[in-house]
């Protein structure tokens, strides 16, 4: 979990009107939910918008053990004294920044109880341990993300929570746009970036293979960065795409064969 004030605006290439929707949500005190596959640019989009709006960003990577106390805060021993330490959600409410909950469905169920009063007209954060009730200021915004295609029956965002948010659907960019992103982020020329994007397109269309998810734009940027720094294409693709996508030797070999067909 970290908070940051970004001096420059991170590169982000809009696919539609998502920047306008984000700005209108923030201006009107509305929470926003981003839905889409892992590595398609949701986190970068939030970083871009936070910097663009000049707001502090508190990012929380949600996981199985993340509890409401992790978001709100807790008493800790410091220098022999017990002091209250705000969690990232509380800091965002106090400062009027953006709190971004990445993969919110991974968090424990008690997190939703804390979020609900912040996602309706109350815009309140109740801190039972200190007896405080904080009114969220106008600049505060709650943003969450999740991957609908990766849910199972035990980890599904309840309609009672989902319907409290505005929502934007994300997907991998069109090939020309993804090529521009990969080239910009890695420093690799567009021709070689385009080859990586073509490979990704083939992998994403595969069916009947033991792949939980297609290759992310993030992994393409990793591969492109290695190539731009002088690593051979075959080794870069192995390290940044094939190995991260699967541990199964037969699947890895199929991916190698696919890469060989793309690169000739």
Short mmCIF file of C-alpha atoms in Angstrom, two decimals:
data_model
loop_
_atom_site.label_atom_id
_atom_site.label_comp_id
_atom_site.label_asym_id
_atom_site.label_seq_id
_atom_site.Cartn_x
_atom_site.Cartn_y
_atom_site.Cartn_z
CA UNK A 1 0.00 0.00 0.00
CA UNK A 2 1.41 3.35 -0.91
CA UNK A 3 0.52 6.97 -1.34
CA UNK A 4 2.10 9.25 -3.88
CA UNK A 5 1.86 12.70 -5.33
CA UNK A 6 2.94 12.48 -8.93
CA UNK A 7 4.84 15.47 -10.36
CA UNK A 8 4.24 14.42 -13.98
CA UNK A 9 1.37 12.71 -15.77
CA UNK A 10 2.12 9.04 -16.56
CA UNK A 11 1.58 8.09 -20.19
CA UNK A 12 -1.88 6.72 -20.94
CA UNK A 13 -3.53 6.37 -24.34
CA UNK A 14 -7.35 6.67 -24.05
CA UNK A 15 -9.43 4.03 -25.80
CA UNK A 16 -12.66 6.03 -25.57
CA UNK A 17 -14.25 8.56 -23.23
CA UNK A 18 -12.98 6.95 -20.00
CA UNK A 19 -11.04 10.09 -19.01
CA UNK A 20 -14.21 12.19 -19.27
CA UNK A 21 -16.21 9.66 -17.22
CA UNK A 22 -13.51 9.64 -14.53
CA UNK A 23 -13.39 13.44 -14.37
CA UNK A 24 -17.17 13.71 -14.10
CA UNK A 25 -17.29 11.02 -11.42
CA UNK A 26 -14.64 12.81 -9.37
CA UNK A 27 -16.26 16.22 -9.79
CA UNK A 28 -19.62 14.87 -8.61
CA UNK A 29 -18.44 12.70 -5.71
CA UNK A 30 -19.29 9.40 -7.42
CA UNK A 31 -17.36 6.15 -6.89
CA UNK A 32 -15.97 4.35 -9.94
CA UNK A 33 -15.43 0.68 -10.72
CA UNK A 34 -12.99 -0.43 -13.44
CA UNK A 35 -13.61 -3.88 -14.94
CA UNK A 36 -11.22 -5.73 -17.20
CA UNK A 37 -8.47 -8.34 -17.57
CA UNK A 38 -5.25 -8.19 -15.60
CA UNK A 39 -2.59 -5.99 -17.15
CA UNK A 40 -4.85 -4.12 -19.58
CA UNK A 41 -4.06 -0.66 -18.14
CA UNK A 42 -6.55 -0.09 -15.30
CA UNK A 43 -3.91 0.88 -12.74
CA UNK A 44 -2.02 3.07 -15.18
CA UNK A 45 -5.30 4.81 -16.03
CA UNK A 46 -5.89 5.66 -12.36
CA UNK A 47 -2.31 6.90 -11.96
CA UNK A 48 -2.72 9.04 -15.06
CA UNK A 49 -5.99 10.56 -13.86
CA UNK A 50 -4.74 11.23 -10.33
CA UNK A 51 -1.75 13.12 -11.71
CA UNK A 52 -3.90 14.90 -14.29
CA UNK A 53 -6.28 16.09 -11.56
CA UNK A 54 -3.47 16.88 -9.13
CA UNK A 55 -4.81 14.58 -6.41
CA UNK A 56 -2.89 12.33 -3.99
CA UNK A 57 -3.26 8.66 -4.89
CA UNK A 58 -3.45 5.90 -2.27
CA UNK A 59 -3.21 2.51 -3.98
CA UNK A 60 -4.17 -0.68 -2.13
CA UNK A 61 -3.35 -4.06 -3.67
CA UNK A 62 -6.17 -6.18 -2.28
CA UNK A 63 -5.55 -9.76 -1.14
CA UNK A 64 -7.19 -12.55 0.85
CA UNK A 65 -6.07 -11.22 4.22
CA UNK A 66 -6.86 -7.54 3.61
CA UNK A 67 -9.31 -6.45 6.30
CA UNK A 68 -11.28 -3.32 7.05
CA UNK A 69 -8.70 -2.45 9.74
CA UNK A 70 -5.95 -2.48 7.10
CA UNK A 71 -7.86 0.21 5.21
CA UNK A 72 -9.05 2.29 8.16
CA UNK A 73 -6.08 2.09 10.53
CA UNK A 74 -5.14 0.69 13.91
CA UNK A 75 -3.43 1.47 17.20
CA UNK A 76 0.29 0.75 17.17
CA UNK A 77 3.07 0.94 19.74
CA UNK A 78 5.49 3.77 19.00
CA UNK A 79 8.19 4.81 21.44
CA UNK A 80 6.44 3.08 24.30
CA UNK A 81 3.12 4.78 23.55
CA UNK A 82 0.01 3.50 21.83
CA UNK A 83 -0.86 5.77 18.93
CA UNK A 84 -3.49 5.65 16.24
CA UNK A 85 -2.15 5.28 12.67
CA UNK A 86 -4.49 5.98 9.75
CA UNK A 87 -4.83 3.40 7.01
CA UNK A 88 -4.78 4.40 3.31
CA UNK A 89 -8.55 4.82 3.05
CA UNK A 90 -8.65 7.11 6.07
CA UNK A 91 -5.71 9.13 4.76
CA UNK A 92 -7.44 9.58 1.43
CA UNK A 93 -10.62 10.79 3.15
CA UNK A 94 -8.72 13.20 5.41
CA UNK A 95 -6.59 14.59 2.55
CA UNK A 96 -9.22 14.57 -0.13
CA UNK A 97 -7.33 12.21 -2.43
CA UNK A 98 -8.12 9.12 -4.48
CA UNK A 99 -8.22 5.71 -2.81
CA UNK A 100 -7.75 2.97 -5.41
CA UNK A 101 -8.59 -0.61 -4.40
CA UNK A 102 -6.95 -2.87 -6.96
CA UNK A 103 -8.72 -6.24 -7.38
CA UNK A 104 -11.25 -5.40 -4.68
CA UNK A 105 -12.93 -8.83 -4.82
CA UNK A 106 -9.81 -10.34 -3.27
CA UNK A 107 -10.35 -8.46 0.01
CA UNK A 108 -12.20 -9.87 3.02
CA UNK A 109 -15.96 -9.43 3.25
CA UNK A 110 -15.80 -6.85 6.05
CA UNK A 111 -14.22 -4.36 3.61
CA UNK A 112 -17.54 -3.92 1.79
CA UNK A 113 -19.22 -2.86 5.05
CA UNK A 114 -16.71 -0.01 5.36
CA UNK A 115 -17.05 1.06 1.72
CA UNK A 116 -20.84 1.24 1.53
CA UNK A 117 -21.26 4.51 3.51
CA UNK A 118 -18.61 6.09 1.26
CA UNK A 119 -20.40 5.07 -1.93
CA UNK A 120 -23.77 6.70 -1.36
CA UNK A 121 -24.96 10.18 -0.47
CA UNK A 122 -23.61 9.86 3.08
CA UNK A 123 -19.96 9.86 1.96
CA UNK A 124 -18.96 9.03 5.53
CA UNK A 125 -16.18 6.94 7.01
CA UNK A 126 -16.90 5.63 10.50
CA UNK A 127 -13.86 4.76 12.62
CA UNK A 128 -15.24 2.71 15.49
CA UNK A 129 -11.90 2.43 17.29
CA UNK A 130 -11.51 6.19 17.69
CA UNK A 131 -15.16 7.21 17.68
CA UNK A 132 -14.65 9.45 14.65
CA UNK A 133 -17.03 9.89 11.77
CA UNK A 134 -15.29 11.57 8.85
CA UNK A 135 -17.19 13.36 6.11
CA UNK A 136 -15.41 12.86 2.80
CA UNK A 137 -14.43 16.21 1.28
CA UNK A 138 -15.28 17.07 -2.33
CA UNK A 139 -11.89 16.00 -3.79
CA UNK A 140 -12.12 12.49 -2.27
CA UNK A 141 -12.83 9.70 -4.72
CA UNK A 142 -13.14 5.96 -4.28
CA UNK A 143 -12.01 3.85 -7.25
CA UNK A 144 -11.96 0.05 -7.35
CA UNK A 145 -11.04 -2.52 -9.98
CA UNK A 146 -11.53 -6.20 -10.61
CA UNK A 147 -11.28 -8.79 -13.34
CA UNK A 148 -14.75 -10.28 -14.01
CA UNK A 149 -13.30 -13.08 -16.12
CA UNK A 150 -11.12 -14.31 -13.26
CA UNK A 151 -13.85 -14.65 -10.65
CA UNK A 152 -14.98 -17.89 -9.12
CA UNK A 153 -18.11 -18.59 -7.11
CA UNK A 154 -16.38 -17.74 -3.83
CA UNK A 155 -14.97 -14.41 -5.09
CA UNK A 156 -17.64 -12.47 -6.82
CA UNK A 157 -18.51 -8.83 -6.40
CA UNK A 158 -22.00 -8.73 -4.91
CA UNK A 159 -24.66 -6.76 -6.80
CA UNK A 160 -25.29 -4.74 -3.62
CA UNK A 161 -21.72 -3.48 -3.87
CA UNK A 162 -21.32 -3.36 -7.65
CA UNK A 163 -24.45 -1.24 -8.09
CA UNK A 164 -23.06 1.48 -5.85
CA UNK A 165 -20.42 2.37 -8.44
CA UNK A 166 -20.29 3.92 -11.86
CA UNK A 167 -18.46 1.43 -14.05
CA UNK A 168 -16.09 1.43 -17.03
CA UNK A 169 -15.21 -1.71 -18.95
CA UNK A 170 -11.57 -2.12 -20.03
CA UNK A 171 -10.03 -4.50 -22.51
CA UNK A 172 -6.72 -4.82 -24.28
CA UNK A 173 -6.20 -1.94 -26.73
CA UNK A 174 -6.50 -2.23 -30.49
CA UNK A 175 -3.22 -3.41 -32.04
CA UNK A 176 -2.13 0.03 -33.26
CA UNK A 177 -2.84 1.59 -29.86
CA UNK A 178 -1.14 -1.20 -27.92
CA UNK A 179 1.90 -0.91 -30.18
CA UNK A 180 2.12 2.81 -29.38
CA UNK A 181 1.89 2.08 -25.64
CA UNK A 182 4.54 -0.66 -25.74
CA UNK A 183 6.90 1.51 -27.78
CA UNK A 184 6.39 4.55 -25.56
CA UNK A 185 6.86 2.66 -22.30
CA UNK A 186 9.85 0.54 -23.36
CA UNK A 187 11.76 2.68 -25.82
CA UNK A 188 11.61 -0.10 -28.41
CA UNK A 189 10.94 0.94 -32.02
CA UNK A 190 7.40 0.55 -33.34
CA UNK A 191 8.17 -2.25 -35.82
CA UNK A 192 9.53 -4.56 -33.14
CA UNK A 193 6.84 -3.48 -30.69
CA UNK A 194 4.21 -4.33 -33.31
CA UNK A 195 5.64 -7.86 -33.61
CA UNK A 196 5.19 -8.38 -29.87
CA UNK A 197 1.61 -7.12 -30.12
CA UNK A 198 0.92 -9.54 -32.99
CA UNK A 199 2.22 -12.38 -30.82
CA UNK A 200 -0.04 -11.25 -27.98
CA UNK A 201 -3.02 -11.20 -30.32
CA UNK A 202 -2.42 -14.80 -31.33
CA UNK A 203 -2.00 -15.90 -27.70
CA UNK A 204 -5.22 -14.17 -26.64
CA UNK A 205 -7.15 -16.02 -29.34
CA UNK A 206 -5.93 -19.43 -28.22
CA UNK A 207 -8.55 -21.80 -26.87
CA UNK A 208 -8.28 -25.22 -25.30
CA UNK A 209 -4.97 -24.42 -23.61
CA UNK A 210 -4.26 -24.25 -19.89
CA UNK A 211 -3.99 -20.46 -19.81
CA UNK A 212 -5.92 -18.67 -17.08
CA UNK A 213 -5.40 -15.31 -18.80
CA UNK A 214 -4.00 -13.95 -22.04
CA UNK A 215 -0.75 -12.06 -22.17
CA UNK A 216 -1.05 -8.60 -20.62
CA UNK A 217 0.16 -5.31 -22.07
CA UNK A 218 2.39 -5.13 -19.02
CA UNK A 219 4.23 -8.30 -20.03
CA UNK A 220 4.66 -6.98 -23.56
CA UNK A 221 6.29 -3.86 -22.13
CA UNK A 222 8.62 -6.07 -20.07
CA UNK A 223 9.63 -8.04 -23.17
CA UNK A 224 10.07 -4.88 -25.22
CA UNK A 225 12.23 -3.31 -22.51
CA UNK A 226 14.55 -6.33 -22.50
CA UNK A 227 14.82 -6.24 -26.29
CA UNK A 228 15.44 -2.48 -26.29
CA UNK A 229 18.29 -3.03 -23.83
CA UNK A 230 19.94 -5.57 -26.10
CA UNK A 231 18.51 -8.95 -25.14
CA UNK A 232 17.68 -11.32 -27.98
CA UNK A 233 14.05 -11.60 -28.95
CA UNK A 234 13.78 -15.32 -28.22
CA UNK A 235 15.21 -14.97 -24.71
CA UNK A 236 13.14 -11.85 -23.94
CA UNK A 237 9.91 -13.56 -25.05
CA UNK A 238 10.79 -16.61 -22.96
CA UNK A 239 11.46 -14.58 -19.81
CA UNK A 240 8.71 -12.00 -20.13
CA UNK A 241 5.86 -13.89 -21.81
CA UNK A 242 6.20 -17.67 -21.94
CA UNK A 243 7.43 -18.37 -18.41
CA UNK A 244 5.00 -15.94 -16.70
CA UNK A 245 1.98 -17.34 -18.59
CA UNK A 246 2.32 -21.02 -17.71
CA UNK A 247 4.28 -23.57 -15.69
CA UNK A 248 3.16 -26.44 -17.93
CA UNK A 249 5.92 -27.65 -20.25
CA UNK A 250 3.54 -28.58 -23.08
CA UNK A 251 1.83 -25.17 -22.93
CA UNK A 252 5.20 -23.41 -22.87
CA UNK A 253 6.30 -25.35 -25.94
CA UNK A 254 3.10 -24.43 -27.76
CA UNK A 255 3.79 -20.78 -26.96
CA UNK A 256 7.36 -21.10 -28.23
CA UNK A 257 6.06 -22.58 -31.47
CA UNK A 258 3.61 -19.71 -31.78
CA UNK A 259 6.37 -17.17 -31.19
CA UNK A 260 8.54 -18.87 -33.79
CA UNK A 261 5.72 -18.59 -36.34
CA UNK A 262 5.33 -14.87 -35.66
CA UNK A 263 9.05 -14.14 -35.82
CA UNK A 264 9.75 -16.56 -38.66
#
